[in-house]
PDB file of C-alpha atoms in Angstrom:
ATOM      1  CA  UNK A   1     -16.172 -18.006 -13.074  1.00 71.00           C
ATOM      2  CA  UNK A   2     -17.157 -14.429 -12.399  1.00 82.00           C
ATOM      3  CA  UNK A   3     -19.250 -15.482  -9.326  1.00 86.00           C
ATOM      4  CA  UNK A   4     -16.445 -17.540  -7.934  1.00 87.00           C
ATOM      5  CA  UNK A   5     -13.973 -14.755  -8.431  1.00 86.00           C
ATOM      6  CA  UNK A   6     -16.320 -12.362  -6.678  1.00 87.00           C
ATOM      7  CA  UNK A   7     -16.790 -14.792  -3.785  1.00 88.00           C
ATOM      8  CA  UNK A   8     -12.966 -15.073  -3.470  1.00 87.00           C
ATOM      9  CA  UNK A   9     -12.400 -11.369  -3.435  1.00 85.00           C
ATOM     10  CA  UNK A  10     -15.180 -11.053  -0.879  1.00 86.00           C
ATOM     11  CA  UNK A  11     -13.537 -13.697   1.322  1.00 87.00           C
ATOM     12  CA  UNK A  12     -10.292 -11.786   1.212  1.00 85.00           C
ATOM     13  CA  UNK A  13     -11.811  -8.362   1.751  1.00 86.00           C
ATOM     14  CA  UNK A  14     -14.193  -9.364   4.528  1.00 87.00           C
ATOM     15  CA  UNK A  15     -11.746  -9.155   7.407  1.00 85.00           C
ATOM     16  CA  UNK A  16     -10.714  -5.653   6.366  1.00 87.00           C
ATOM     17  CA  UNK A  17     -14.345  -4.632   6.152  1.00 87.00           C
ATOM     18  CA  UNK A  18     -15.105  -5.984   9.690  1.00 86.00           C
ATOM     19  CA  UNK A  19     -12.104  -4.037  11.062  1.00 86.00           C
ATOM     20  CA  UNK A  20     -13.233  -0.814   9.372  1.00 87.00           C
ATOM     21  CA  UNK A  21     -16.875  -1.283  10.722  1.00 87.00           C
ATOM     22  CA  UNK A  22     -15.694  -2.003  14.314  1.00 86.00           C
ATOM     23  CA  UNK A  23     -13.708   1.345  14.269  1.00 85.00           C
ATOM     24  CA  UNK A  24     -16.946   3.146  14.387  1.00 86.00           C
ATOM     25  CA  UNK A  25     -18.459   1.386  17.417  1.00 82.00           C
ATOM     26  CA  UNK A  26     -19.479   3.376  20.518  1.00 81.00           C
ATOM     27  CA  UNK A  27     -18.516   0.542  23.002  1.00 78.00           C
ATOM     28  CA  UNK A  28     -15.256   0.394  24.934  1.00 80.00           C
ATOM     29  CA  UNK A  29     -14.336  -2.923  23.241  1.00 78.00           C
ATOM     30  CA  UNK A  30     -13.899  -3.690  19.537  1.00 77.00           C
ATOM     31  CA  UNK A  31     -16.889  -5.965  18.854  1.00 77.00           C
ATOM     32  CA  UNK A  32     -18.872  -6.856  15.685  1.00 79.00           C
ATOM     33  CA  UNK A  33     -21.616  -6.032  15.016  1.00 79.00           C
ATOM     34  CA  UNK A  34     -21.199  -2.514  16.514  1.00 78.00           C
ATOM     35  CA  UNK A  35     -23.514  -0.671  18.767  1.00 80.00           C
ATOM     36  CA  UNK A  36     -24.056   2.905  17.648  1.00 80.00           C
ATOM     37  CA  UNK A  37     -21.818   5.070  15.539  1.00 84.00           C
ATOM     38  CA  UNK A  38     -19.060   7.437  16.563  1.00 83.00           C
ATOM     39  CA  UNK A  39     -15.780   8.955  15.278  1.00 85.00           C
ATOM     40  CA  UNK A  40     -14.231   9.471  18.730  1.00 84.00           C
ATOM     41  CA  UNK A  41     -11.795   6.568  18.246  1.00 85.00           C
ATOM     42  CA  UNK A  42     -10.242   8.192  15.252  1.00 86.00           C
ATOM     43  CA  UNK A  43      -9.826  11.451  17.288  1.00 86.00           C
ATOM     44  CA  UNK A  44      -8.208   9.358  20.026  1.00 84.00           C
ATOM     45  CA  UNK A  45      -6.003   7.586  17.581  1.00 82.00           C
ATOM     46  CA  UNK A  46      -4.753  10.734  15.906  1.00 83.00           C
ATOM     47  CA  UNK A  47      -3.956  12.134  19.399  1.00 84.00           C
ATOM     48  CA  UNK A  48      -2.102   9.073  20.655  1.00 83.00           C
ATOM     49  CA  UNK A  49       1.543  10.041  20.709  1.00 84.00           C
ATOM     50  CA  UNK A  50       2.738   6.542  21.843  1.00 84.00           C
ATOM     51  CA  UNK A  51       1.215   4.817  18.779  1.00 83.00           C
ATOM     52  CA  UNK A  52       2.631   7.498  16.465  1.00 85.00           C
ATOM     53  CA  UNK A  53       6.062   7.152  18.002  1.00 87.00           C
ATOM     54  CA  UNK A  54       5.896   3.426  17.455  1.00 88.00           C
ATOM     55  CA  UNK A  55       4.706   3.869  13.813  1.00 87.00           C
ATOM     56  CA  UNK A  56       7.586   6.287  13.112  1.00 90.00           C
ATOM     57  CA  UNK A  57      10.049   3.802  14.702  1.00 90.00           C
ATOM     58  CA  UNK A  58       8.670   0.950  12.560  1.00 89.00           C
ATOM     59  CA  UNK A  59       8.982   3.079   9.454  1.00 90.00           C
ATOM     60  CA  UNK A  60      12.524   3.979  10.220  1.00 91.00           C
ATOM     61  CA  UNK A  61      13.553   0.423  10.914  1.00 90.00           C
ATOM     62  CA  UNK A  62      11.781  -1.007   7.918  1.00 90.00           C
ATOM     63  CA  UNK A  63      13.231   1.683   5.577  1.00 91.00           C
ATOM     64  CA  UNK A  64      16.801   1.309   6.664  1.00 92.00           C
ATOM     65  CA  UNK A  65      16.632  -2.479   6.680  1.00 92.00           C
ATOM     66  CA  UNK A  66      14.996  -2.554   3.231  1.00 91.00           C
ATOM     67  CA  UNK A  67      17.718  -0.290   1.803  1.00 91.00           C
ATOM     68  CA  UNK A  68      20.480  -2.496   3.264  1.00 92.00           C
ATOM     69  CA  UNK A  69      18.682  -5.725   2.111  1.00 92.00           C
ATOM     70  CA  UNK A  70      18.148  -4.336  -1.420  1.00 91.00           C
ATOM     71  CA  UNK A  71      21.914  -3.644  -1.957  1.00 91.00           C
ATOM     72  CA  UNK A  72      22.864  -7.135  -0.541  1.00 92.00           C
ATOM     73  CA  UNK A  73      20.034  -8.840  -2.420  1.00 90.00           C
ATOM     74  CA  UNK A  74      20.982  -7.310  -5.710  1.00 91.00           C
ATOM     75  CA  UNK A  75      24.643  -8.459  -5.236  1.00 90.00           C
ATOM     76  CA  UNK A  76      23.545 -12.015  -4.336  1.00 89.00           C
ATOM     77  CA  UNK A  77      21.078 -12.118  -7.251  1.00 89.00           C
ATOM     78  CA  UNK A  78      23.745 -11.058  -9.724  1.00 88.00           C
ATOM     79  CA  UNK A  79      25.964 -13.805  -8.321  1.00 88.00           C
ATOM     80  CA  UNK A  80      23.308 -16.414  -8.721  1.00 87.00           C
ATOM     81  CA  UNK A  81      22.449 -15.208 -12.187  1.00 86.00           C
ATOM     82  CA  UNK A  82      26.097 -15.270 -13.421  1.00 84.00           C
ATOM     83  CA  UNK A  83      27.350 -18.321 -11.618  1.00 84.00           C
ATOM     84  CA  UNK A  84      26.789 -22.145 -12.291  1.00 82.00           C
ATOM     85  CA  UNK A  85      27.655 -25.231 -10.243  1.00 77.00           C
ATOM     86  CA  UNK A  86      27.199 -26.534  -6.729  1.00 81.00           C
ATOM     87  CA  UNK A  87      28.378 -23.313  -5.027  1.00 84.00           C
ATOM     88  CA  UNK A  88      25.544 -21.416  -6.668  1.00 83.00           C
ATOM     89  CA  UNK A  89      23.021 -23.987  -5.212  1.00 84.00           C
ATOM     90  CA  UNK A  90      24.595 -23.678  -1.732  1.00 87.00           C
ATOM     91  CA  UNK A  91      24.449 -19.856  -1.773  1.00 85.00           C
ATOM     92  CA  UNK A  92      20.853 -19.871  -3.033  1.00 84.00           C
ATOM     93  CA  UNK A  93      19.926 -22.369  -0.270  1.00 84.00           C
ATOM     94  CA  UNK A  94      21.496 -20.370   2.477  1.00 85.00           C
ATOM     95  CA  UNK A  95      19.803 -17.161   1.504  1.00 86.00           C
ATOM     96  CA  UNK A  96      16.499 -18.743   0.873  1.00 85.00           C
ATOM     97  CA  UNK A  97      16.334 -20.450   4.271  1.00 84.00           C
ATOM     98  CA  UNK A  98      14.497 -17.674   6.095  1.00 83.00           C
ATOM     99  CA  UNK A  99      11.477 -18.211   3.872  1.00 82.00           C
ATOM    100  CA  UNK A 100      10.884 -21.755   5.148  1.00 83.00           C
ATOM    101  CA  UNK A 101      12.376 -21.744   8.659  1.00 84.00           C
ATOM    102  CA  UNK A 102       9.863 -20.466  11.233  1.00 84.00           C
ATOM    103  CA  UNK A 103      10.511 -16.929  12.311  1.00 84.00           C
ATOM    104  CA  UNK A 104      10.467 -17.846  15.970  1.00 87.00           C
ATOM    105  CA  UNK A 105      13.555 -20.090  15.330  1.00 87.00           C
ATOM    106  CA  UNK A 106      15.437 -17.038  13.863  1.00 86.00           C
ATOM    107  CA  UNK A 107      14.209 -14.974  16.774  1.00 88.00           C
ATOM    108  CA  UNK A 108      15.687 -17.295  19.314  1.00 89.00           C
ATOM    109  CA  UNK A 109      18.934 -17.490  17.290  1.00 88.00           C
ATOM    110  CA  UNK A 110      19.217 -13.693  17.151  1.00 88.00           C
ATOM    111  CA  UNK A 111      18.560 -13.536  20.889  1.00 88.00           C
ATOM    112  CA  UNK A 112      21.400 -15.991  21.704  1.00 88.00           C
ATOM    113  CA  UNK A 113      23.689 -14.233  19.189  1.00 88.00           C
ATOM    114  CA  UNK A 114      23.107 -10.640  20.427  1.00 86.00           C
ATOM    115  CA  UNK A 115      23.516 -11.838  24.085  1.00 84.00           C
ATOM    116  CA  UNK A 116      27.302 -12.014  23.330  1.00 82.00           C
ATOM    117  CA  UNK A 117      27.276  -8.921  21.001  1.00 81.00           C
ATOM    118  CA  UNK A 118      26.527  -6.343  23.713  1.00 78.00           C
ATOM    119  CA  UNK A 119      28.179  -3.561  21.727  1.00 80.00           C
ATOM    120  CA  UNK A 120      25.233  -3.372  19.247  1.00 82.00           C
ATOM    121  CA  UNK A 121      22.480  -1.013  20.256  1.00 86.00           C
ATOM    122  CA  UNK A 122      18.844  -2.304  20.279  1.00 85.00           C
ATOM    123  CA  UNK A 123      17.851  -0.285  17.251  1.00 87.00           C
ATOM    124  CA  UNK A 124      20.526  -1.877  14.980  1.00 89.00           C
ATOM    125  CA  UNK A 125      19.784  -5.300  16.391  1.00 88.00           C
ATOM    126  CA  UNK A 126      16.319  -5.053  14.883  1.00 89.00           C
ATOM    127  CA  UNK A 127      17.688  -3.575  11.578  1.00 90.00           C
ATOM    128  CA  UNK A 128      20.143  -6.430  11.173  1.00 89.00           C
ATOM    129  CA  UNK A 129      17.586  -9.059  12.119  1.00 89.00           C
ATOM    130  CA  UNK A 130      15.038  -7.725   9.694  1.00 90.00           C
ATOM    131  CA  UNK A 131      17.577  -7.715   6.982  1.00 90.00           C
ATOM    132  CA  UNK A 132      17.989 -11.430   7.317  1.00 88.00           C
ATOM    133  CA  UNK A 133      14.348 -12.159   6.809  1.00 87.00           C
ATOM    134  CA  UNK A 134      13.927  -9.493   4.053  1.00 89.00           C
ATOM    135  CA  UNK A 135      16.704 -10.870   1.833  1.00 90.00           C
ATOM    136  CA  UNK A 136      14.909 -13.915   0.434  1.00 89.00           C
ATOM    137  CA  UNK A 137      12.048 -11.809  -0.848  1.00 87.00           C
ATOM    138  CA  UNK A 138      14.385  -9.308  -2.597  1.00 89.00           C
ATOM    139  CA  UNK A 139      16.574 -12.000  -3.974  1.00 89.00           C
ATOM    140  CA  UNK A 140      13.622 -13.938  -5.376  1.00 88.00           C
ATOM    141  CA  UNK A 141      12.165 -10.873  -7.046  1.00 86.00           C
ATOM    142  CA  UNK A 142      15.483  -9.548  -8.485  1.00 89.00           C
ATOM    143  CA  UNK A 143      16.677 -12.977  -9.642  1.00 88.00           C
ATOM    144  CA  UNK A 144      13.406 -13.552 -11.485  1.00 85.00           C
ATOM    145  CA  UNK A 145      13.808 -10.239 -13.224  1.00 86.00           C
ATOM    146  CA  UNK A 146      17.363 -11.034 -14.089  1.00 86.00           C
ATOM    147  CA  UNK A 147      16.489 -14.392 -15.705  1.00 84.00           C
ATOM    148  CA  UNK A 148      13.925 -12.566 -17.821  1.00 81.00           C
ATOM    149  CA  UNK A 149      16.485 -10.025 -19.026  1.00 79.00           C
ATOM    150  CA  UNK A 150      17.837 -10.190 -22.583  1.00 77.00           C
ATOM    151  CA  UNK A 151      21.531 -10.925 -22.151  1.00 78.00           C
ATOM    152  CA  UNK A 152      22.246  -9.352 -25.577  1.00 80.00           C
ATOM    153  CA  UNK A 153      21.745  -5.929 -24.007  1.00 80.00           C
ATOM    154  CA  UNK A 154      24.706  -6.465 -21.757  1.00 78.00           C
ATOM    155  CA  UNK A 155      26.775  -7.894 -24.598  1.00 79.00           C
ATOM    156  CA  UNK A 156      25.923  -4.833 -26.790  1.00 84.00           C
ATOM    157  CA  UNK A 157      26.995  -2.497 -24.075  1.00 83.00           C
ATOM    158  CA  UNK A 158      30.346  -4.306 -23.655  1.00 82.00           C
ATOM    159  CA  UNK A 159      30.963  -4.461 -27.274  1.00 80.00           C
ATOM    160  CA  UNK A 160      30.336  -0.718 -27.624  1.00 81.00           C
ATOM    161  CA  UNK A 161      33.083  -0.001 -25.171  1.00 81.00           C
ATOM    162  CA  UNK A 162      31.259   0.365 -21.777  1.00 80.00           C
ATOM    163  CA  UNK A 163      33.081  -1.345 -18.867  1.00 82.00           C
ATOM    164  CA  UNK A 164      31.390  -3.915 -16.586  1.00 81.00           C
ATOM    165  CA  UNK A 165      30.447  -1.368 -13.954  1.00 86.00           C
ATOM    166  CA  UNK A 166      29.009   1.143 -16.355  1.00 86.00           C
ATOM    167  CA  UNK A 167      27.044  -1.703 -18.027  1.00 85.00           C
ATOM    168  CA  UNK A 168      25.705  -2.760 -14.617  1.00 84.00           C
ATOM    169  CA  UNK A 169      24.474   0.655 -13.676  1.00 85.00           C
ATOM    170  CA  UNK A 170      23.424   1.927 -17.017  1.00 86.00           C
ATOM    171  CA  UNK A 171      21.972  -1.258 -18.629  1.00 84.00           C
ATOM    172  CA  UNK A 172      21.447  -4.133 -16.316  1.00 85.00           C
ATOM    173  CA  UNK A 173      19.898  -2.397 -13.147  1.00 86.00           C
ATOM    174  CA  UNK A 174      17.644  -0.062 -15.121  1.00 86.00           C
ATOM    175  CA  UNK A 175      16.328  -3.033 -17.072  1.00 85.00           C
ATOM    176  CA  UNK A 176      15.325  -4.871 -13.920  1.00 85.00           C
ATOM    177  CA  UNK A 177      14.067  -1.884 -11.884  1.00 85.00           C
ATOM    178  CA  UNK A 178      10.512  -3.333 -11.604  1.00 82.00           C
ATOM    179  CA  UNK A 179      11.967  -6.472  -9.984  1.00 84.00           C
ATOM    180  CA  UNK A 180      14.024  -4.352  -7.555  1.00 87.00           C
ATOM    181  CA  UNK A 181      11.044  -2.123  -6.666  1.00 85.00           C
ATOM    182  CA  UNK A 182       8.840  -5.210  -6.169  1.00 82.00           C
ATOM    183  CA  UNK A 183      11.455  -6.798  -3.923  1.00 85.00           C
ATOM    184  CA  UNK A 184      12.029  -3.609  -1.878  1.00 87.00           C
ATOM    185  CA  UNK A 185       8.276  -3.275  -1.286  1.00 85.00           C
ATOM    186  CA  UNK A 186       7.907  -6.861  -0.180  1.00 83.00           C
ATOM    187  CA  UNK A 187      10.898  -6.444   2.065  1.00 85.00           C
ATOM    188  CA  UNK A 188       9.587  -3.252   3.577  1.00 87.00           C
ATOM    189  CA  UNK A 189       6.175  -4.762   4.296  1.00 85.00           C
ATOM    190  CA  UNK A 190       7.842  -7.863   5.939  1.00 85.00           C
ATOM    191  CA  UNK A 191       9.942  -5.679   8.224  1.00 86.00           C
ATOM    192  CA  UNK A 192       7.061  -3.320   9.106  1.00 85.00           C
ATOM    193  CA  UNK A 193       4.770  -6.062   9.963  1.00 82.00           C
ATOM    194  CA  UNK A 194       7.297  -8.268  11.847  1.00 84.00           C
ATOM    195  CA  UNK A 195       5.925  -9.135  15.355  1.00 83.00           C
ATOM    196  CA  UNK A 196       7.754 -12.248  16.331  1.00 86.00           C
ATOM    197  CA  UNK A 197      11.422 -11.109  16.366  1.00 87.00           C
ATOM    198  CA  UNK A 198      10.504  -7.925  18.214  1.00 87.00           C
ATOM    199  CA  UNK A 199       9.037 -10.035  21.029  1.00 85.00           C
ATOM    200  CA  UNK A 200      12.474 -11.419  21.718  1.00 87.00           C
ATOM    201  CA  UNK A 201      14.582  -8.408  20.990  1.00 85.00           C
ATOM    202  CA  UNK A 202      12.438  -5.643  22.367  1.00 80.00           C
ATOM    203  CA  UNK A 203      13.642  -2.952  24.764  1.00 81.00           C
ATOM    204  CA  UNK A 204      12.158   0.199  26.272  1.00 77.00           C
ATOM    205  CA  UNK A 205      13.503   2.214  23.252  1.00 81.00           C
ATOM    206  CA  UNK A 206      12.288  -0.186  20.488  1.00 83.00           C
ATOM    207  CA  UNK A 207       8.538  -0.627  20.925  1.00 86.00           C
ATOM    208  CA  UNK A 208       7.561  -1.004  17.269  1.00 88.00           C
ATOM    209  CA  UNK A 209       4.053  -0.561  15.950  1.00 85.00           C
ATOM    210  CA  UNK A 210       3.157  -4.277  15.803  1.00 86.00           C
ATOM    211  CA  UNK A 211       4.298  -4.739  19.502  1.00 86.00           C
ATOM    212  CA  UNK A 212       2.421  -1.619  20.596  1.00 86.00           C
ATOM    213  CA  UNK A 213      -0.670  -2.933  18.819  1.00 83.00           C
ATOM    214  CA  UNK A 214      -0.341  -6.415  20.422  1.00 83.00           C
ATOM    215  CA  UNK A 215       0.083  -4.826  23.803  1.00 83.00           C
ATOM    216  CA  UNK A 216      -2.959  -2.645  23.399  1.00 80.00           C
ATOM    217  CA  UNK A 217      -5.081  -5.572  22.262  1.00 80.00           C
ATOM    218  CA  UNK A 218      -4.011  -7.699  25.179  1.00 80.00           C
ATOM    219  CA  UNK A 219      -4.668  -4.901  27.699  1.00 78.00           C
ATOM    220  CA  UNK A 220      -7.665  -2.982  26.405  1.00 77.00           C
ATOM    221  CA  UNK A 221      -8.728  -3.794  22.839  1.00 78.00           C
ATOM    222  CA  UNK A 222     -10.686  -0.656  22.305  1.00 81.00           C
ATOM    223  CA  UNK A 223     -11.943   0.375  18.836  1.00 83.00           C
ATOM    224  CA  UNK A 224      -8.946   2.721  18.623  1.00 85.00           C
ATOM    225  CA  UNK A 225      -7.017  -0.338  17.346  1.00 84.00           C
ATOM    226  CA  UNK A 226      -9.519  -0.703  14.490  1.00 85.00           C
ATOM    227  CA  UNK A 227      -9.296   2.979  13.861  1.00 86.00           C
ATOM    228  CA  UNK A 228      -5.525   2.843  13.465  1.00 83.00           C
ATOM    229  CA  UNK A 229      -5.833  -0.224  11.331  1.00 83.00           C
ATOM    230  CA  UNK A 230      -8.369   1.541   9.119  1.00 86.00           C
ATOM    231  CA  UNK A 231      -5.981   4.526   8.747  1.00 84.00           C
ATOM    232  CA  UNK A 232      -3.306   2.078   7.566  1.00 81.00           C
ATOM    233  CA  UNK A 233      -5.693   0.308   5.092  1.00 84.00           C
ATOM    234  CA  UNK A 234      -6.459   3.711   3.508  1.00 85.00           C
ATOM    235  CA  UNK A 235      -2.796   4.742   3.412  1.00 82.00           C
ATOM    236  CA  UNK A 236      -1.822   1.365   1.945  1.00 80.00           C
ATOM    237  CA  UNK A 237      -4.388   1.801  -0.802  1.00 82.00           C
ATOM    238  CA  UNK A 238      -3.036   5.286  -1.631  1.00 83.00           C
ATOM    239  CA  UNK A 239       0.592   4.033  -1.694  1.00 76.00           C
ATOM    240  CA  UNK A 240      -0.377   1.169  -3.980  1.00 76.00           C
ATOM    241  CA  UNK A 241      -2.242   3.486  -6.275  1.00 78.00           C
ATOM    242  CA  UNK A 242       0.652   5.907  -6.507  1.00 77.00           C
ATOM    243  CA  UNK A 243       3.151   3.094  -7.019  1.00 71.00           C
ATOM    244  CA  UNK A 244       0.964   1.598  -9.792  1.00 72.00           C
ATOM    245  CA  UNK A 245       0.742   5.002 -11.498  1.00 72.00           C
ATOM    246  CA  UNK A 246       4.503   5.667 -11.234  1.00 68.00           C
ATOM    247  CA  UNK A 247       5.971   2.171 -11.747  1.00 63.00           C
ATOM    248  CA  UNK A 248       3.183  -0.031 -13.146  1.00 62.00           C
ATOM    249  CA  UNK A 249       3.204  -2.656 -10.366  1.00 58.00           C
ATOM    250  CA  UNK A 250       0.604  -4.806 -12.201  1.00 57.00           C
ATOM    251  CA  UNK A 251       3.095  -5.239 -15.138  1.00 54.00           C
ATOM    252  CA  UNK A 252       5.749  -6.799 -12.820  1.00 51.00           C
ATOM    253  CA  UNK A 253       3.858 -10.056 -12.705  1.00 50.00           C
ATOM    254  CA  UNK A 254       2.956 -10.284 -16.392  1.00 52.00           C
TER     255      UNK A 254
END
């Protein structure tokens, strides 16, 4: 079992290892195995203002859309948790649809819809579109946490004189904070990594990091792409470590 587990981990990590190795190549194309060793691509990556601008834009869009989606997702999750009957099934089906419908279908739908909504600026088109694909992940995570919640906690709060809103903010939400944090993280990653919708809704002012990366790969594909990817791998590990220390992410799935 240990050997099989190690092979599984190696299979999952191998693409990341290849990306990291190719970032040190001396050639003008990202190839594996590499020829020589250099750090010049990291210098070039850190001095590339276009890439950093796209990264900041992606972070901004992902953060705002994750915040909006988390509020809407919590409301929908509470409704699903408290409601019974056919209407609950319909609501759950509607909000879970983006998980099973191909993203390209949603991208075309958003393109057609926004064609008649010319008053929305490109930035908010992306924010609203990303909210739609983030919601299912947040709802699934928060709903799972709610169904694992001991309902006697809410009952005790109400019996002791706290109103419904106070019970919600003082008892229910704090009790499911791990589910909320997990859903927000998933939603943020989905939005930051989204590359299909941006292909249909892009404009000169909304070149996100995935789109910038794709364009660079199609035009040049230098090891600078691997260098940027390596930087994000390291940053992701740091963020995961900090989140684990602060919130105990591993406990969310126990």
